[in-house]
């Protein structure tokens, strides 16, 4: 994760517990602010490679979504509210949405929670579809877009424009010819299985965003190593709460 300078950028959690991407991004923000008064933060998945050097990584007047055309999605947006992959927020924008959620253990959901933080009066859900559909290429995305079309058509009319909003802010994006990325092929990470509770959590963002975010972040730094081009921070971020027993 780039956080305003090439010297501060890498963090990892220790142990064999469940992965929590969004919480680690909050850690990256917090540790960067200890290092200096940064005002721009770029949050990037480590497996995405930008294909066009005109896609400049800096902050804009509005939150920036850089990765709008990935090869795994047929080089197009999977749906209008997608905010995943690589995004950039200023310090002011980041704090306005209380950072990222800390309670998304495992894979999936945190990016939609971030989107919903701009719709906290509605508590809507971006993906009423299986996440596995997002892994199958262009033909599956044609099916996905058909499922989402009516929902987004109604929302765009209500909001009076094309953009999505984050607490009243409009998301900006580069041209689709510029915001192109390739994903490094890899198996799903161990301890990063899909989170079965993600859909319920996404629907309750309006009730959780003020208490779940940068304001509630807890972690422990285990190791801090500064290198010429980056800083590597190993942290302990805790364990997920026990899942409710079905019965």
mmCIF file of C-alpha atoms in Angstrom:
data_model
loop_
_atom_site.group_PDB
_atom_site.id
_atom_site.type_symbol
_atom_site.label_atom_id
_atom_site.label_comp_id
_atom_site.label_asym_id
_atom_site.label_seq_id
_atom_site.Cartn_x
_atom_site.Cartn_y
_atom_site.Cartn_z
ATOM 1 C CA UNK A 1 0.000 0.000 0.000
ATOM 2 C CA UNK A 2 1.426 3.338 -0.958
ATOM 3 C CA UNK A 3 0.765 5.990 1.648
ATOM 4 C CA UNK A 4 2.199 9.201 0.301
ATOM 5 C CA UNK A 5 5.866 8.258 -0.062
ATOM 6 C CA UNK A 6 7.901 5.308 -1.359
ATOM 7 C CA UNK A 7 9.433 4.853 2.088
ATOM 8 C CA UNK A 8 6.221 3.753 3.810
ATOM 9 C CA UNK A 9 4.261 1.042 2.134
ATOM 10 C CA UNK A 10 4.224 -2.574 3.305
ATOM 11 C CA UNK A 11 2.467 -4.210 6.224
ATOM 12 C CA UNK A 12 1.588 -7.768 7.127
ATOM 13 C CA UNK A 13 -0.061 -9.672 9.913
ATOM 14 C CA UNK A 14 1.583 -12.515 11.785
ATOM 15 C CA UNK A 15 0.327 -15.958 12.632
ATOM 16 C CA UNK A 16 -2.230 -18.273 11.086
ATOM 17 C CA UNK A 17 -5.395 -16.329 11.796
ATOM 18 C CA UNK A 18 -8.011 -15.185 9.281
ATOM 19 C CA UNK A 19 -6.958 -12.390 6.928
ATOM 20 C CA UNK A 20 -8.468 -8.914 7.331
ATOM 21 C CA UNK A 21 -7.545 -6.660 4.407
ATOM 22 C CA UNK A 22 -9.430 -3.532 5.453
ATOM 23 C CA UNK A 23 -8.066 -3.555 8.991
ATOM 24 C CA UNK A 24 -4.523 -3.841 7.639
ATOM 25 C CA UNK A 25 -5.181 -0.820 5.437
ATOM 26 C CA UNK A 26 -6.251 1.105 8.538
ATOM 27 C CA UNK A 27 -2.994 0.018 10.168
ATOM 28 C CA UNK A 28 -1.065 1.287 7.150
ATOM 29 C CA UNK A 29 -2.758 4.677 7.422
ATOM 30 C CA UNK A 30 -2.090 4.919 11.159
ATOM 31 C CA UNK A 31 1.573 3.922 10.919
ATOM 32 C CA UNK A 32 2.128 6.306 8.012
ATOM 33 C CA UNK A 33 0.751 9.191 10.060
ATOM 34 C CA UNK A 34 3.286 8.362 12.774
ATOM 35 C CA UNK A 35 6.021 8.710 10.164
ATOM 36 C CA UNK A 36 4.961 12.109 8.834
ATOM 37 C CA UNK A 37 2.114 14.458 7.996
ATOM 38 C CA UNK A 38 0.948 12.734 4.823
ATOM 39 C CA UNK A 39 -2.201 13.992 3.151
ATOM 40 C CA UNK A 40 -2.685 11.439 0.346
ATOM 41 C CA UNK A 41 -3.130 7.668 0.630
ATOM 42 C CA UNK A 42 -3.191 5.103 -2.183
ATOM 43 C CA UNK A 43 -4.614 1.699 -1.227
ATOM 44 C CA UNK A 44 -3.647 -1.066 -3.649
ATOM 45 C CA UNK A 45 -4.079 -4.828 -3.841
ATOM 46 C CA UNK A 46 -0.608 -6.342 -4.162
ATOM 47 C CA UNK A 47 -1.562 -8.529 -7.132
ATOM 48 C CA UNK A 48 -2.563 -5.673 -9.467
ATOM 49 C CA UNK A 49 -0.107 -4.245 -12.006
ATOM 50 C CA UNK A 50 -0.976 -0.922 -13.715
ATOM 51 C CA UNK A 51 -0.603 -1.012 -17.497
ATOM 52 C CA UNK A 52 -0.503 2.705 -18.317
ATOM 53 C CA UNK A 53 1.880 5.225 -16.751
ATOM 54 C CA UNK A 54 -0.617 8.021 -17.404
ATOM 55 C CA UNK A 55 -2.654 6.611 -14.501
ATOM 56 C CA UNK A 56 -1.009 8.915 -11.983
ATOM 57 C CA UNK A 57 -1.149 7.937 -8.314
ATOM 58 C CA UNK A 58 -2.060 11.092 -6.450
ATOM 59 C CA UNK A 59 -5.137 12.412 -4.685
ATOM 60 C CA UNK A 60 -7.865 14.452 -6.311
ATOM 61 C CA UNK A 61 -10.635 16.764 -5.168
ATOM 62 C CA UNK A 62 -12.812 13.650 -4.946
ATOM 63 C CA UNK A 63 -12.008 10.057 -3.894
ATOM 64 C CA UNK A 64 -10.212 8.338 -6.757
ATOM 65 C CA UNK A 65 -10.837 4.843 -8.090
ATOM 66 C CA UNK A 66 -7.838 3.917 -10.244
ATOM 67 C CA UNK A 67 -8.432 0.238 -11.122
ATOM 68 C CA UNK A 68 -11.465 0.574 -13.362
ATOM 69 C CA UNK A 69 -10.444 -1.864 -16.115
ATOM 70 C CA UNK A 70 -8.914 -5.135 -14.889
ATOM 71 C CA UNK A 71 -8.147 -8.047 -17.167
ATOM 72 C CA UNK A 72 -10.126 -10.430 -14.945
ATOM 73 C CA UNK A 73 -13.253 -8.339 -15.610
ATOM 74 C CA UNK A 74 -12.689 -8.047 -19.360
ATOM 75 C CA UNK A 75 -11.093 -4.588 -18.952
ATOM 76 C CA UNK A 76 -14.288 -2.886 -17.865
ATOM 77 C CA UNK A 77 -16.082 -1.950 -14.656
ATOM 78 C CA UNK A 78 -17.941 -4.952 -13.228
ATOM 79 C CA UNK A 79 -20.712 -2.684 -11.867
ATOM 80 C CA UNK A 80 -21.224 1.028 -11.302
ATOM 81 C CA UNK A 81 -20.521 0.993 -7.577
ATOM 82 C CA UNK A 82 -17.272 -0.972 -7.751
ATOM 83 C CA UNK A 83 -14.514 0.669 -5.668
ATOM 84 C CA UNK A 84 -12.026 -2.181 -5.304
ATOM 85 C CA UNK A 85 -8.500 -2.914 -6.451
ATOM 86 C CA UNK A 86 -6.721 0.432 -6.210
ATOM 87 C CA UNK A 87 -8.183 3.586 -4.697
ATOM 88 C CA UNK A 88 -6.909 6.899 -3.404
ATOM 89 C CA UNK A 89 -8.226 9.187 -0.695
ATOM 90 C CA UNK A 90 -6.905 12.324 0.919
ATOM 91 C CA UNK A 91 -6.581 12.403 4.688
ATOM 92 C CA UNK A 92 -9.729 14.514 4.919
ATOM 93 C CA UNK A 93 -11.704 12.138 2.704
ATOM 94 C CA UNK A 94 -10.449 9.080 4.593
ATOM 95 C CA UNK A 95 -11.432 10.484 7.982
ATOM 96 C CA UNK A 96 -14.815 11.613 6.667
ATOM 97 C CA UNK A 97 -15.833 7.972 6.165
ATOM 98 C CA UNK A 98 -14.091 6.851 9.399
ATOM 99 C CA UNK A 99 -11.490 4.938 7.407
ATOM 100 C CA UNK A 100 -12.143 1.319 6.519
ATOM 101 C CA UNK A 101 -14.183 -1.257 8.486
ATOM 102 C CA UNK A 102 -12.288 -3.536 10.873
ATOM 103 C CA UNK A 103 -14.810 -6.371 11.039
ATOM 104 C CA UNK A 104 -14.524 -7.996 7.596
ATOM 105 C CA UNK A 105 -12.561 -11.163 8.360
ATOM 106 C CA UNK A 106 -11.839 -13.305 5.318
ATOM 107 C CA UNK A 107 -12.381 -12.441 1.670
ATOM 108 C CA UNK A 108 -14.950 -10.026 0.326
ATOM 109 C CA UNK A 109 -17.303 -7.251 1.332
ATOM 110 C CA UNK A 110 -15.057 -4.502 2.656
ATOM 111 C CA UNK A 111 -15.034 -2.474 -0.572
ATOM 112 C CA UNK A 112 -18.829 -2.507 -0.693
ATOM 113 C CA UNK A 113 -18.937 -1.392 2.927
ATOM 114 C CA UNK A 114 -16.762 1.579 1.981
ATOM 115 C CA UNK A 115 -19.167 2.422 -0.826
ATOM 116 C CA UNK A 116 -22.150 2.116 1.500
ATOM 117 C CA UNK A 117 -20.560 4.574 3.917
ATOM 118 C CA UNK A 118 -21.616 7.195 1.410
ATOM 119 C CA UNK A 119 -25.183 5.875 1.439
ATOM 120 C CA UNK A 120 -25.573 5.611 5.191
ATOM 121 C CA UNK A 121 -29.113 6.942 5.021
ATOM 122 C CA UNK A 122 -30.167 4.072 2.790
ATOM 123 C CA UNK A 123 -28.124 1.062 3.868
ATOM 124 C CA UNK A 124 -28.084 -0.421 0.382
ATOM 125 C CA UNK A 125 -26.160 -3.424 -0.905
ATOM 126 C CA UNK A 126 -23.995 -3.456 -4.018
ATOM 127 C CA UNK A 127 -23.778 -7.187 -4.547
ATOM 128 C CA UNK A 128 -26.817 -9.382 -4.126
ATOM 129 C CA UNK A 129 -24.938 -11.971 -6.144
ATOM 130 C CA UNK A 130 -22.394 -14.650 -5.424
ATOM 131 C CA UNK A 131 -18.829 -13.444 -5.268
ATOM 132 C CA UNK A 132 -17.796 -16.485 -7.282
ATOM 133 C CA UNK A 133 -19.479 -14.870 -10.294
ATOM 134 C CA UNK A 134 -16.804 -12.186 -10.177
ATOM 135 C CA UNK A 135 -14.111 -14.699 -11.008
ATOM 136 C CA UNK A 136 -15.297 -16.037 -14.333
ATOM 137 C CA UNK A 137 -14.444 -13.475 -17.016
ATOM 138 C CA UNK A 138 -16.433 -11.369 -19.423
ATOM 139 C CA UNK A 139 -19.373 -13.709 -20.068
ATOM 140 C CA UNK A 140 -20.193 -13.993 -16.382
ATOM 141 C CA UNK A 141 -19.885 -10.234 -16.039
ATOM 142 C CA UNK A 142 -22.487 -9.822 -18.761
ATOM 143 C CA UNK A 143 -24.833 -11.809 -16.540
ATOM 144 C CA UNK A 144 -23.793 -9.735 -13.523
ATOM 145 C CA UNK A 145 -24.446 -6.431 -15.270
ATOM 146 C CA UNK A 146 -27.892 -7.595 -16.312
ATOM 147 C CA UNK A 147 -28.714 -8.408 -12.679
ATOM 148 C CA UNK A 148 -27.513 -5.011 -11.485
ATOM 149 C CA UNK A 149 -28.862 -2.809 -14.313
ATOM 150 C CA UNK A 150 -32.300 -2.024 -12.922
ATOM 151 C CA UNK A 151 -30.989 -1.283 -9.437
ATOM 152 C CA UNK A 152 -28.339 1.156 -10.631
ATOM 153 C CA UNK A 153 -30.633 2.798 -13.191
ATOM 154 C CA UNK A 154 -33.016 3.724 -10.395
ATOM 155 C CA UNK A 155 -30.251 4.943 -8.104
ATOM 156 C CA UNK A 156 -28.603 7.105 -10.767
ATOM 157 C CA UNK A 157 -31.939 8.782 -11.443
ATOM 158 C CA UNK A 158 -32.451 9.401 -7.744
ATOM 159 C CA UNK A 159 -28.942 10.793 -7.253
ATOM 160 C CA UNK A 160 -29.113 12.907 -10.394
ATOM 161 C CA UNK A 161 -25.905 11.751 -12.047
ATOM 162 C CA UNK A 162 -23.563 8.990 -13.085
ATOM 163 C CA UNK A 163 -21.216 9.000 -10.121
ATOM 164 C CA UNK A 164 -21.391 7.130 -6.874
ATOM 165 C CA UNK A 165 -21.047 9.096 -3.669
ATOM 166 C CA UNK A 166 -19.039 8.765 -0.485
ATOM 167 C CA UNK A 167 -20.700 10.923 2.169
ATOM 168 C CA UNK A 168 -21.623 13.497 -0.431
ATOM 169 C CA UNK A 169 -18.386 13.121 -2.408
ATOM 170 C CA UNK A 170 -18.331 11.952 -6.010
ATOM 171 C CA UNK A 171 -15.887 9.214 -6.972
ATOM 172 C CA UNK A 172 -13.571 10.196 -9.819
ATOM 173 C CA UNK A 173 -12.048 7.727 -12.274
ATOM 174 C CA UNK A 174 -9.507 7.802 -15.104
ATOM 175 C CA UNK A 175 -10.457 7.041 -18.679
ATOM 176 C CA UNK A 176 -11.059 3.321 -19.198
ATOM 177 C CA UNK A 177 -8.127 3.232 -21.630
ATOM 178 C CA UNK A 178 -5.833 4.527 -18.884
ATOM 179 C CA UNK A 179 -7.110 2.746 -15.769
ATOM 180 C CA UNK A 180 -6.138 -0.719 -17.045
ATOM 181 C CA UNK A 181 -4.598 -3.393 -14.791
ATOM 182 C CA UNK A 182 -3.415 -6.954 -15.030
ATOM 183 C CA UNK A 183 -3.788 -9.298 -12.104
ATOM 184 C CA UNK A 184 -0.957 -11.631 -11.154
ATOM 185 C CA UNK A 185 -2.435 -15.120 -11.211
ATOM 186 C CA UNK A 186 -2.337 -16.917 -7.887
ATOM 187 C CA UNK A 187 -4.291 -19.327 -5.739
ATOM 188 C CA UNK A 188 -6.528 -17.929 -3.038
ATOM 189 C CA UNK A 189 -4.444 -17.048 -0.006
ATOM 190 C CA UNK A 190 -4.548 -19.400 2.945
ATOM 191 C CA UNK A 191 -6.792 -18.079 5.741
ATOM 192 C CA UNK A 192 -8.567 -15.779 3.259
ATOM 193 C CA UNK A 193 -11.658 -17.852 2.564
ATOM 194 C CA UNK A 194 -14.887 -16.002 1.624
ATOM 195 C CA UNK A 195 -16.572 -14.361 4.585
ATOM 196 C CA UNK A 196 -20.060 -15.920 4.927
ATOM 197 C CA UNK A 197 -21.278 -12.931 6.968
ATOM 198 C CA UNK A 198 -20.269 -10.271 4.448
ATOM 199 C CA UNK A 199 -23.716 -9.720 2.933
ATOM 200 C CA UNK A 200 -25.359 -9.155 6.314
ATOM 201 C CA UNK A 201 -22.590 -6.749 7.291
ATOM 202 C CA UNK A 202 -22.861 -4.758 4.067
ATOM 203 C CA UNK A 203 -26.576 -4.202 4.651
ATOM 204 C CA UNK A 204 -25.878 -2.756 8.110
ATOM 205 C CA UNK A 205 -23.162 -0.259 7.222
ATOM 206 C CA UNK A 206 -25.301 2.717 8.232
ATOM 207 C CA UNK A 207 -25.535 1.282 11.753
ATOM 208 C CA UNK A 208 -21.861 0.370 12.119
ATOM 209 C CA UNK A 209 -19.726 2.905 10.238
ATOM 210 C CA UNK A 210 -19.423 5.451 13.045
ATOM 211 C CA UNK A 211 -18.211 2.862 15.538
ATOM 212 C CA UNK A 212 -16.312 0.527 13.198
ATOM 213 C CA UNK A 213 -13.372 2.153 11.457
ATOM 214 C CA UNK A 214 -10.209 4.114 12.089
ATOM 215 C CA UNK A 215 -11.737 5.407 15.338
ATOM 216 C CA UNK A 216 -11.988 1.864 16.758
ATOM 217 C CA UNK A 217 -8.745 0.393 15.381
ATOM 218 C CA UNK A 218 -6.645 -1.749 17.740
ATOM 219 C CA UNK A 219 -3.458 -3.670 16.890
ATOM 220 C CA UNK A 220 0.072 -4.357 18.112
ATOM 221 C CA UNK A 221 3.289 -3.733 16.172
ATOM 222 C CA UNK A 222 5.577 -6.769 16.333
ATOM 223 C CA UNK A 223 8.358 -5.728 13.987
ATOM 224 C CA UNK A 224 9.285 -2.531 12.164
ATOM 225 C CA UNK A 225 11.964 -2.589 9.443
ATOM 226 C CA UNK A 226 12.881 0.363 7.276
ATOM 227 C CA UNK A 227 14.460 -0.320 3.883
ATOM 228 C CA UNK A 228 15.673 1.993 1.126
ATOM 229 C CA UNK A 229 12.430 1.936 -0.852
ATOM 230 C CA UNK A 230 9.812 0.825 1.652
ATOM 231 C CA UNK A 231 9.071 0.096 5.284
ATOM 232 C CA UNK A 232 7.884 -3.371 6.319
ATOM 233 C CA UNK A 233 5.659 -3.535 9.396
ATOM 234 C CA UNK A 234 4.545 -6.803 10.997
ATOM 235 C CA UNK A 235 1.485 -6.470 13.202
ATOM 236 C CA UNK A 236 -0.894 -8.508 15.297
ATOM 237 C CA UNK A 237 -4.493 -7.533 14.553
ATOM 238 C CA UNK A 238 -6.401 -10.012 16.690
ATOM 239 C CA UNK A 239 -8.854 -12.745 15.845
ATOM 240 C CA UNK A 240 -12.333 -12.757 14.312
ATOM 241 C CA UNK A 241 -15.253 -13.157 16.705
ATOM 242 C CA UNK A 242 -16.817 -16.629 16.918
ATOM 243 C CA UNK A 243 -19.336 -17.230 14.172
ATOM 244 C CA UNK A 244 -22.928 -17.695 15.305
ATOM 245 C CA UNK A 245 -23.991 -21.306 15.621
ATOM 246 C CA UNK A 246 -26.720 -22.327 13.206
ATOM 247 C CA UNK A 247 -29.585 -24.023 14.861
#
